[in-house]
PDB file of C-alpha atoms in Angstrom:
ATOM      1  CA  UNK A   1     -10.363  75.596 -12.460  1.00 47.00           C
ATOM      2  CA  UNK A   2     -12.191  73.192 -15.129  1.00 55.00           C
ATOM      3  CA  UNK A   3     -13.028  69.609 -14.521  1.00 65.00           C
ATOM      4  CA  UNK A   4     -10.515  67.337 -15.910  1.00 71.00           C
ATOM      5  CA  UNK A   5     -11.302  65.930 -19.027  1.00 73.00           C
ATOM      6  CA  UNK A   6     -10.619  62.046 -19.578  1.00 73.00           C
ATOM      7  CA  UNK A   7      -9.934  60.774 -23.569  1.00 77.00           C
ATOM      8  CA  UNK A   8      -9.708  56.893 -24.328  1.00 77.00           C
ATOM      9  CA  UNK A   9      -8.495  56.231 -27.826  1.00 78.00           C
ATOM     10  CA  UNK A  10      -8.070  53.039 -29.221  1.00 76.00           C
ATOM     11  CA  UNK A  11      -5.125  51.896 -30.747  1.00 73.00           C
ATOM     12  CA  UNK A  12      -6.969  48.122 -32.443  1.00 72.00           C
ATOM     13  CA  UNK A  13      -7.181  44.959 -30.399  1.00 64.00           C
ATOM     14  CA  UNK A  14      -6.670  45.232 -26.874  1.00 62.00           C
ATOM     15  CA  UNK A  15      -4.342  48.382 -26.799  1.00 69.00           C
ATOM     16  CA  UNK A  16      -5.292  52.017 -25.636  1.00 70.00           C
ATOM     17  CA  UNK A  17      -4.352  55.515 -25.588  1.00 71.00           C
ATOM     18  CA  UNK A  18      -5.752  57.889 -22.261  1.00 69.00           C
ATOM     19  CA  UNK A  19      -5.185  61.224 -22.013  1.00 72.00           C
ATOM     20  CA  UNK A  20      -6.227  63.265 -18.762  1.00 69.00           C
ATOM     21  CA  UNK A  21      -6.284  67.333 -19.510  1.00 70.00           C
ATOM     22  CA  UNK A  22      -6.727  69.442 -16.671  1.00 70.00           C
ATOM     23  CA  UNK A  23      -6.769  73.152 -17.249  1.00 65.00           C
ATOM     24  CA  UNK A  24      -6.253  75.662 -14.078  1.00 62.00           C
ATOM     25  CA  UNK A  25      -5.324  79.349 -13.862  1.00 58.00           C
ATOM     26  CA  UNK A  26      -5.003  79.392 -18.232  1.00 57.00           C
ATOM     27  CA  UNK A  27      -2.522  76.687 -17.770  1.00 57.00           C
ATOM     28  CA  UNK A  28      -2.983  73.457 -19.242  1.00 57.00           C
ATOM     29  CA  UNK A  29      -1.336  70.256 -18.182  1.00 58.00           C
ATOM     30  CA  UNK A  30      -1.565  66.928 -19.765  1.00 57.00           C
ATOM     31  CA  UNK A  31      -0.960  63.385 -18.397  1.00 60.00           C
ATOM     32  CA  UNK A  32      -0.982  60.282 -20.831  1.00 60.00           C
ATOM     33  CA  UNK A  33      -0.268  56.488 -20.675  1.00 63.00           C
ATOM     34  CA  UNK A  34      -0.598  53.464 -22.693  1.00 62.00           C
ATOM     35  CA  UNK A  35      -2.765  50.832 -21.609  1.00 60.00           C
ATOM     36  CA  UNK A  36      -2.862  47.176 -22.756  1.00 61.00           C
ATOM     37  CA  UNK A  37      -5.999  45.160 -21.317  1.00 57.00           C
ATOM     38  CA  UNK A  38      -5.819  41.531 -20.774  1.00 56.00           C
ATOM     39  CA  UNK A  39      -8.718  39.344 -22.416  1.00 59.00           C
ATOM     40  CA  UNK A  40     -10.101  36.985 -20.118  1.00 64.00           C
ATOM     41  CA  UNK A  41     -10.812  33.796 -21.155  1.00 76.00           C
ATOM     42  CA  UNK A  42     -13.582  31.444 -20.050  1.00 82.00           C
ATOM     43  CA  UNK A  43     -14.139  27.731 -21.138  1.00 85.00           C
ATOM     44  CA  UNK A  44     -16.892  25.200 -20.187  1.00 89.00           C
ATOM     45  CA  UNK A  45     -16.015  22.036 -21.897  1.00 88.00           C
ATOM     46  CA  UNK A  46     -15.940  18.161 -21.397  1.00 87.00           C
ATOM     47  CA  UNK A  47     -17.204  14.924 -22.728  1.00 87.00           C
ATOM     48  CA  UNK A  48     -20.593  13.190 -22.293  1.00 88.00           C
ATOM     49  CA  UNK A  49     -20.911   9.452 -21.732  1.00 85.00           C
ATOM     50  CA  UNK A  50     -23.033   6.764 -20.717  1.00 83.00           C
ATOM     51  CA  UNK A  51     -23.417   3.569 -18.928  1.00 77.00           C
ATOM     52  CA  UNK A  52     -21.275   4.664 -16.236  1.00 72.00           C
ATOM     53  CA  UNK A  53     -18.529   6.648 -18.545  1.00 76.00           C
ATOM     54  CA  UNK A  54     -17.858   3.309 -20.310  1.00 81.00           C
ATOM     55  CA  UNK A  55     -20.243   4.533 -23.211  1.00 86.00           C
ATOM     56  CA  UNK A  56     -19.433   7.315 -25.696  1.00 89.00           C
ATOM     57  CA  UNK A  57     -22.049   9.738 -26.866  1.00 91.00           C
ATOM     58  CA  UNK A  58     -20.427  10.872 -30.017  1.00 93.00           C
ATOM     59  CA  UNK A  59     -23.639  12.203 -31.549  1.00 94.00           C
ATOM     60  CA  UNK A  60     -25.798  14.696 -30.208  1.00 92.00           C
ATOM     61  CA  UNK A  61     -25.879  18.507 -28.394  1.00 90.00           C
ATOM     62  CA  UNK A  62     -25.553  20.814 -25.691  1.00 91.00           C
ATOM     63  CA  UNK A  63     -27.042  23.658 -24.257  1.00 90.00           C
ATOM     64  CA  UNK A  64     -25.674  26.456 -22.058  1.00 93.00           C
ATOM     65  CA  UNK A  65     -27.903  28.219 -19.750  1.00 92.00           C
ATOM     66  CA  UNK A  66     -27.115  31.448 -18.099  1.00 93.00           C
ATOM     67  CA  UNK A  67     -29.278  32.241 -14.759  1.00 91.00           C
ATOM     68  CA  UNK A  68     -31.069  35.950 -16.059  1.00 85.00           C
ATOM     69  CA  UNK A  69     -31.775  37.634 -12.347  1.00 76.00           C
ATOM     70  CA  UNK A  70     -33.601  40.287 -13.472  1.00 63.00           C
ATOM     71  CA  UNK A  71     -36.441  37.986 -15.209  1.00 62.00           C
ATOM     72  CA  UNK A  72     -35.916  35.094 -13.175  1.00 66.00           C
ATOM     73  CA  UNK A  73     -35.371  32.671 -16.459  1.00 77.00           C
ATOM     74  CA  UNK A  74     -32.411  30.662 -17.386  1.00 87.00           C
ATOM     75  CA  UNK A  75     -32.255  31.642 -21.326  1.00 86.00           C
ATOM     76  CA  UNK A  76     -29.999  29.793 -23.747  1.00 88.00           C
ATOM     77  CA  UNK A  77     -26.603  31.704 -24.399  1.00 92.00           C
ATOM     78  CA  UNK A  78     -24.571  28.830 -26.244  1.00 93.00           C
ATOM     79  CA  UNK A  79     -25.326  25.646 -28.300  1.00 92.00           C
ATOM     80  CA  UNK A  80     -22.750  23.102 -29.614  1.00 94.00           C
ATOM     81  CA  UNK A  81     -22.632  19.090 -31.061  1.00 94.00           C
ATOM     82  CA  UNK A  82     -20.702  16.393 -29.757  1.00 94.00           C
ATOM     83  CA  UNK A  83     -18.003  15.259 -31.543  1.00 95.00           C
ATOM     84  CA  UNK A  84     -16.828  12.107 -32.675  1.00 94.00           C
ATOM     85  CA  UNK A  85     -14.964  11.460 -29.436  1.00 92.00           C
ATOM     86  CA  UNK A  86     -18.033  12.722 -27.231  1.00 91.00           C
ATOM     87  CA  UNK A  87     -16.182  16.104 -26.369  1.00 91.00           C
ATOM     88  CA  UNK A  88     -17.729  19.485 -26.548  1.00 92.00           C
ATOM     89  CA  UNK A  89     -16.708  22.862 -25.770  1.00 92.00           C
ATOM     90  CA  UNK A  90     -18.907  26.619 -25.697  1.00 92.00           C
ATOM     91  CA  UNK A  91     -17.994  29.439 -27.475  1.00 91.00           C
ATOM     92  CA  UNK A  92     -15.589  31.328 -25.132  1.00 87.00           C
ATOM     93  CA  UNK A  93     -16.738  34.801 -26.295  1.00 86.00           C
ATOM     94  CA  UNK A  94     -20.390  33.775 -25.066  1.00 89.00           C
ATOM     95  CA  UNK A  95     -18.994  32.804 -21.873  1.00 89.00           C
ATOM     96  CA  UNK A  96     -19.451  35.932 -18.876  1.00 86.00           C
ATOM     97  CA  UNK A  97     -19.438  36.559 -15.324  1.00 86.00           C
ATOM     98  CA  UNK A  98     -22.439  34.849 -14.185  1.00 89.00           C
ATOM     99  CA  UNK A  99     -24.194  31.530 -13.522  1.00 91.00           C
ATOM    100  CA  UNK A 100     -24.204  28.898 -15.368  1.00 93.00           C
ATOM    101  CA  UNK A 101     -25.979  24.804 -16.243  1.00 93.00           C
ATOM    102  CA  UNK A 102     -25.538  22.413 -18.765  1.00 91.00           C
ATOM    103  CA  UNK A 103     -27.883  20.148 -20.488  1.00 89.00           C
ATOM    104  CA  UNK A 104     -26.887  17.301 -22.993  1.00 88.00           C
ATOM    105  CA  UNK A 105     -29.465  16.107 -25.354  1.00 87.00           C
ATOM    106  CA  UNK A 106     -28.319  12.621 -27.299  1.00 88.00           C
ATOM    107  CA  UNK A 107     -29.567  11.954 -30.796  1.00 88.00           C
ATOM    108  CA  UNK A 108     -33.072  10.289 -30.058  1.00 79.00           C
ATOM    109  CA  UNK A 109     -32.114   8.789 -33.677  1.00 85.00           C
ATOM    110  CA  UNK A 110     -28.684   6.954 -32.433  1.00 89.00           C
ATOM    111  CA  UNK A 111     -29.543   6.534 -29.083  1.00 85.00           C
ATOM    112  CA  UNK A 112     -33.272   5.774 -28.869  1.00 78.00           C
ATOM    113  CA  UNK A 113     -33.150   4.972 -24.958  1.00 77.00           C
ATOM    114  CA  UNK A 114     -30.625   7.834 -23.495  1.00 82.00           C
ATOM    115  CA  UNK A 115     -32.360  11.093 -22.164  1.00 80.00           C
ATOM    116  CA  UNK A 116     -31.539  14.671 -21.622  1.00 83.00           C
ATOM    117  CA  UNK A 117     -29.796  15.370 -18.395  1.00 85.00           C
ATOM    118  CA  UNK A 118     -28.121  18.289 -16.923  1.00 88.00           C
ATOM    119  CA  UNK A 119     -24.669  17.894 -15.591  1.00 87.00           C
ATOM    120  CA  UNK A 120     -24.801  17.570 -11.725  1.00 84.00           C
ATOM    121  CA  UNK A 121     -21.841  17.563  -9.418  1.00 77.00           C
ATOM    122  CA  UNK A 122     -20.539  14.338  -8.771  1.00 68.00           C
ATOM    123  CA  UNK A 123     -20.392  13.245  -5.171  1.00 59.00           C
ATOM    124  CA  UNK A 124     -19.264   9.385  -4.244  1.00 49.00           C
ATOM    125  CA  UNK A 125     -20.422   6.655  -5.995  1.00 48.00           C
ATOM    126  CA  UNK A 126     -23.179   8.676  -8.070  1.00 53.00           C
ATOM    127  CA  UNK A 127     -23.218   9.581 -11.882  1.00 55.00           C
ATOM    128  CA  UNK A 128     -22.706  13.167 -12.912  1.00 69.00           C
ATOM    129  CA  UNK A 129     -26.408  13.998 -14.054  1.00 78.00           C
ATOM    130  CA  UNK A 130     -29.706  14.842 -13.212  1.00 83.00           C
ATOM    131  CA  UNK A 131     -33.162  14.984 -15.015  1.00 83.00           C
ATOM    132  CA  UNK A 132     -34.085  18.463 -13.302  1.00 85.00           C
ATOM    133  CA  UNK A 133     -32.863  21.774 -14.217  1.00 88.00           C
ATOM    134  CA  UNK A 134     -33.295  22.969 -10.155  1.00 87.00           C
ATOM    135  CA  UNK A 135     -30.988  19.912  -9.482  1.00 87.00           C
ATOM    136  CA  UNK A 136     -28.246  21.054 -11.645  1.00 89.00           C
ATOM    137  CA  UNK A 137     -24.492  21.963 -10.800  1.00 89.00           C
ATOM    138  CA  UNK A 138     -23.727  25.541 -11.340  1.00 90.00           C
ATOM    139  CA  UNK A 139     -20.747  26.599 -13.122  1.00 87.00           C
ATOM    140  CA  UNK A 140     -19.793  30.318 -11.607  1.00 88.00           C
ATOM    141  CA  UNK A 141     -17.997  32.850 -13.578  1.00 86.00           C
ATOM    142  CA  UNK A 142     -16.679  36.105 -12.011  1.00 81.00           C
ATOM    143  CA  UNK A 143     -15.007  39.198 -13.473  1.00 73.00           C
ATOM    144  CA  UNK A 144     -11.612  39.449 -14.338  1.00 63.00           C
ATOM    145  CA  UNK A 145      -9.124  36.326 -14.663  1.00 58.00           C
ATOM    146  CA  UNK A 146      -9.887  33.115 -16.926  1.00 59.00           C
ATOM    147  CA  UNK A 147     -12.263  30.719 -15.863  1.00 65.00           C
ATOM    148  CA  UNK A 148     -11.887  27.146 -17.007  1.00 67.00           C
ATOM    149  CA  UNK A 149     -14.290  24.257 -16.247  1.00 70.00           C
ATOM    150  CA  UNK A 150     -14.248  20.500 -17.303  1.00 67.00           C
ATOM    151  CA  UNK A 151     -17.993  18.982 -17.321  1.00 69.00           C
ATOM    152  CA  UNK A 152     -18.209  15.355 -17.755  1.00 71.00           C
ATOM    153  CA  UNK A 153     -21.561  14.431 -17.958  1.00 71.00           C
ATOM    154  CA  UNK A 154     -21.137  10.861 -17.214  1.00 67.00           C
ATOM    155  CA  UNK A 155     -23.286   7.690 -16.641  1.00 60.00           C
ATOM    156  CA  UNK A 156     -26.818   8.653 -18.586  1.00 58.00           C
ATOM    157  CA  UNK A 157     -29.216   6.012 -17.801  1.00 62.00           C
ATOM    158  CA  UNK A 158     -30.003   3.691 -20.750  1.00 62.00           C
ATOM    159  CA  UNK A 159     -33.643   3.256 -20.199  1.00 62.00           C
ATOM    160  CA  UNK A 160     -35.295   0.092 -21.131  1.00 64.00           C
ATOM    161  CA  UNK A 161     -37.237  -0.945 -24.538  1.00 66.00           C
ATOM    162  CA  UNK A 162     -41.210  -0.272 -22.818  1.00 60.00           C
ATOM    163  CA  UNK A 163     -42.676  -2.707 -25.891  1.00 70.00           C
ATOM    164  CA  UNK A 164     -45.882  -1.432 -25.458  1.00 83.00           C
ATOM    165  CA  UNK A 165     -48.228   0.354 -28.287  1.00 87.00           C
ATOM    166  CA  UNK A 166     -49.532   3.705 -26.679  1.00 90.00           C
ATOM    167  CA  UNK A 167     -48.982   7.269 -27.868  1.00 92.00           C
ATOM    168  CA  UNK A 168     -48.989  10.068 -25.999  1.00 94.00           C
ATOM    169  CA  UNK A 169     -48.496  13.658 -27.506  1.00 95.00           C
ATOM    170  CA  UNK A 170     -48.632  17.587 -26.937  1.00 95.00           C
ATOM    171  CA  UNK A 171     -47.422  20.686 -27.378  1.00 93.00           C
ATOM    172  CA  UNK A 172     -45.120  23.302 -25.410  1.00 90.00           C
ATOM    173  CA  UNK A 173     -45.860  26.857 -26.373  1.00 87.00           C
ATOM    174  CA  UNK A 174     -45.079  30.171 -24.817  1.00 80.00           C
ATOM    175  CA  UNK A 175     -48.005  32.384 -23.115  1.00 72.00           C
ATOM    176  CA  UNK A 176     -48.596  35.806 -22.034  1.00 60.00           C
ATOM    177  CA  UNK A 177     -45.186  37.577 -20.830  1.00 57.00           C
ATOM    178  CA  UNK A 178     -42.989  35.531 -22.337  1.00 54.00           C
ATOM    179  CA  UNK A 179     -43.082  37.013 -26.329  1.00 45.00           C
ATOM    180  CA  UNK A 180     -40.122  37.921 -27.658  1.00 42.00           C
ATOM    181  CA  UNK A 181     -37.787  35.582 -25.584  1.00 44.00           C
ATOM    182  CA  UNK A 182     -34.822  33.874 -27.542  1.00 44.00           C
ATOM    183  CA  UNK A 183     -34.932  30.000 -28.099  1.00 44.00           C
ATOM    184  CA  UNK A 184     -31.952  28.262 -30.304  1.00 41.00           C
ATOM    185  CA  UNK A 185     -32.511  25.552 -32.921  1.00 40.00           C
ATOM    186  CA  UNK A 186     -32.039  22.324 -32.420  1.00 39.00           C
ATOM    187  CA  UNK A 187     -28.617  21.127 -34.482  1.00 35.00           C
ATOM    188  CA  UNK A 188     -28.529  25.066 -35.392  1.00 38.00           C
ATOM    189  CA  UNK A 189     -26.262  27.222 -33.578  1.00 38.00           C
ATOM    190  CA  UNK A 190     -28.493  30.479 -34.125  1.00 39.00           C
ATOM    191  CA  UNK A 191     -31.132  31.889 -32.454  1.00 42.00           C
ATOM    192  CA  UNK A 192     -34.539  33.449 -32.948  1.00 45.00           C
ATOM    193  CA  UNK A 193     -37.337  35.311 -31.423  1.00 45.00           C
ATOM    194  CA  UNK A 194     -40.483  33.766 -30.718  1.00 49.00           C
ATOM    195  CA  UNK A 195     -43.851  35.437 -29.657  1.00 49.00           C
ATOM    196  CA  UNK A 196     -46.634  34.628 -27.665  1.00 51.00           C
ATOM    197  CA  UNK A 197     -48.177  31.400 -28.362  1.00 59.00           C
ATOM    198  CA  UNK A 198     -45.294  30.111 -30.380  1.00 79.00           C
ATOM    199  CA  UNK A 199     -43.940  26.642 -29.738  1.00 86.00           C
ATOM    200  CA  UNK A 200     -40.820  26.314 -27.916  1.00 84.00           C
ATOM    201  CA  UNK A 201     -38.079  24.510 -29.507  1.00 81.00           C
ATOM    202  CA  UNK A 202     -35.799  22.010 -27.778  1.00 78.00           C
ATOM    203  CA  UNK A 203     -37.978  21.526 -24.267  1.00 84.00           C
ATOM    204  CA  UNK A 204     -37.357  18.193 -22.745  1.00 85.00           C
ATOM    205  CA  UNK A 205     -40.230  16.272 -21.758  1.00 90.00           C
ATOM    206  CA  UNK A 206     -40.720  13.361 -19.113  1.00 89.00           C
ATOM    207  CA  UNK A 207     -42.502  10.564 -18.685  1.00 90.00           C
ATOM    208  CA  UNK A 208     -42.854   8.857 -15.506  1.00 90.00           C
ATOM    209  CA  UNK A 209     -44.500   5.600 -14.326  1.00 90.00           C
ATOM    210  CA  UNK A 210     -46.577   5.760 -11.028  1.00 93.00           C
ATOM    211  CA  UNK A 211     -46.343   5.430  -8.009  1.00 92.00           C
ATOM    212  CA  UNK A 212     -43.032   7.091  -8.160  1.00 89.00           C
ATOM    213  CA  UNK A 213     -42.948   8.957 -11.589  1.00 88.00           C
ATOM    214  CA  UNK A 214     -39.771  11.517 -10.391  1.00 82.00           C
ATOM    215  CA  UNK A 215     -37.731   8.496 -10.053  1.00 80.00           C
ATOM    216  CA  UNK A 216     -38.972   5.902 -12.282  1.00 85.00           C
ATOM    217  CA  UNK A 217     -38.718   7.569 -15.922  1.00 85.00           C
ATOM    218  CA  UNK A 218     -39.331   5.418 -18.737  1.00 83.00           C
ATOM    219  CA  UNK A 219     -39.218   7.870 -21.391  1.00 83.00           C
ATOM    220  CA  UNK A 220     -37.896  11.095 -22.365  1.00 83.00           C
ATOM    221  CA  UNK A 221     -37.821  13.655 -25.504  1.00 85.00           C
ATOM    222  CA  UNK A 222     -37.560  17.135 -26.861  1.00 83.00           C
ATOM    223  CA  UNK A 223     -39.956  19.291 -28.826  1.00 87.00           C
ATOM    224  CA  UNK A 224     -39.598  19.916 -32.675  1.00 87.00           C
ATOM    225  CA  UNK A 225     -39.161  22.996 -34.081  1.00 85.00           C
ATOM    226  CA  UNK A 226     -42.734  23.907 -33.784  1.00 90.00           C
ATOM    227  CA  UNK A 227     -42.961  22.728 -30.001  1.00 91.00           C
ATOM    228  CA  UNK A 228     -44.444  19.530 -30.410  1.00 94.00           C
ATOM    229  CA  UNK A 229     -43.654  16.445 -28.580  1.00 94.00           C
ATOM    230  CA  UNK A 230     -44.554  12.641 -28.493  1.00 91.00           C
ATOM    231  CA  UNK A 231     -44.083   9.299 -26.733  1.00 90.00           C
ATOM    232  CA  UNK A 232     -44.739   6.257 -28.407  1.00 86.00           C
ATOM    233  CA  UNK A 233     -44.445   2.613 -27.421  1.00 84.00           C
ATOM    234  CA  UNK A 234     -45.765   3.346 -24.117  1.00 89.00           C
ATOM    235  CA  UNK A 235     -47.227   0.039 -22.359  1.00 88.00           C
ATOM    236  CA  UNK A 236     -50.380   0.013 -20.664  1.00 90.00           C
ATOM    237  CA  UNK A 237     -50.325   2.129 -17.064  1.00 90.00           C
ATOM    238  CA  UNK A 238     -50.865   5.479 -15.364  1.00 94.00           C
ATOM    239  CA  UNK A 239     -48.063   8.116 -16.212  1.00 94.00           C
ATOM    240  CA  UNK A 240     -47.001  11.530 -15.396  1.00 94.00           C
ATOM    241  CA  UNK A 241     -46.122  14.149 -17.949  1.00 95.00           C
ATOM    242  CA  UNK A 242     -43.386  17.086 -17.249  1.00 91.00           C
ATOM    243  CA  UNK A 243     -42.110  19.549 -19.043  1.00 89.00           C
ATOM    244  CA  UNK A 244     -38.837  20.998 -17.912  1.00 87.00           C
ATOM    245  CA  UNK A 245     -37.948  24.332 -18.790  1.00 83.00           C
ATOM    246  CA  UNK A 246     -34.947  26.000 -17.074  1.00 86.00           C
ATOM    247  CA  UNK A 247     -36.015  28.533 -14.589  1.00 83.00           C
ATOM    248  CA  UNK A 248     -39.774  27.677 -14.110  1.00 80.00           C
ATOM    249  CA  UNK A 249     -41.045  25.650 -11.502  1.00 79.00           C
ATOM    250  CA  UNK A 250     -41.508  22.285 -12.811  1.00 74.00           C
ATOM    251  CA  UNK A 251     -45.388  22.172 -11.182  1.00 71.00           C
ATOM    252  CA  UNK A 252     -47.774  21.542 -14.224  1.00 77.00           C
ATOM    253  CA  UNK A 253     -48.254  17.638 -14.590  1.00 87.00           C
ATOM    254  CA  UNK A 254     -50.806  15.678 -16.793  1.00 93.00           C
ATOM    255  CA  UNK A 255     -51.980  12.406 -15.054  1.00 94.00           C
ATOM    256  CA  UNK A 256     -52.484  10.296 -18.266  1.00 94.00           C
ATOM    257  CA  UNK A 257     -53.688   6.506 -18.362  1.00 94.00           C
ATOM    258  CA  UNK A 258     -52.722   4.030 -21.202  1.00 92.00           C
ATOM    259  CA  UNK A 259     -55.250   1.409 -22.377  1.00 89.00           C
ATOM    260  CA  UNK A 260     -54.516  -1.663 -24.137  1.00 81.00           C
ATOM    261  CA  UNK A 261     -54.208  -1.861 -27.418  1.00 76.00           C
ATOM    262  CA  UNK A 262     -52.893   1.291 -29.431  1.00 76.00           C
ATOM    263  CA  UNK A 263     -54.084   3.949 -27.128  1.00 84.00           C
ATOM    264  CA  UNK A 264     -53.456   7.450 -28.341  1.00 91.00           C
ATOM    265  CA  UNK A 265     -53.768  10.527 -26.007  1.00 92.00           C
ATOM    266  CA  UNK A 266     -53.011  13.634 -27.559  1.00 93.00           C
ATOM    267  CA  UNK A 267     -53.252  17.381 -26.718  1.00 94.00           C
ATOM    268  CA  UNK A 268     -51.316  17.296 -23.700  1.00 94.00           C
ATOM    269  CA  UNK A 269     -50.308  20.679 -24.047  1.00 92.00           C
ATOM    270  CA  UNK A 270     -48.024  23.560 -21.936  1.00 85.00           C
TER     271      UNK A 270
END
């Protein structure tokens, strides 16, 4: 007796023809069946607002990050823009089984005092957002069936105008061990591969005021296509700069002091 042979032939779309043939004692026996697969439709969608949900953010974009267990990172799998109503919906074909977090980047020209935030599952009387990736709520998509999650990112804080004249700047670049990882261009839904020492585009960088820099955030920004970031109109004082890259511990900081006048503090590089 020979081992059974299974052949699978596509009939187009989600229809298949399966045939199992078994040869024994010089006889051939076959059994066939037609199979129609059911496509899983996984959706992650919602709205982005500020001021406790009363203000609509209708210009900006969102990133969808997926946990990569083998590398301990959260690469970007999709990027979408907000529509005129503040709504968004990620591409369902890019949402496979796994764990996801969502971050919104309000357009800095239209919303200069809003800040990039992650979705945080609402708690009683709390807004649904957080500054830090390791505090973000995780959406888990399982194998089989369909997944739909309405993620409304509400209550982004409207930071007060600092009114200062100081300037702080730097660059976020990829170091050894990150060659070949992918990033996505801001406002463009396509991916590019970057190598070691390339600047990382779209990284959120925050500026916190001491003595409570983790909670007293006075400004946020994101890196441009070369990995460069800057803060301007910073008043005199002591500050902490932090870069937020999903999957990496937020344990690298710069402590800076802005003096009086138009003080410029460059080269705060990561």
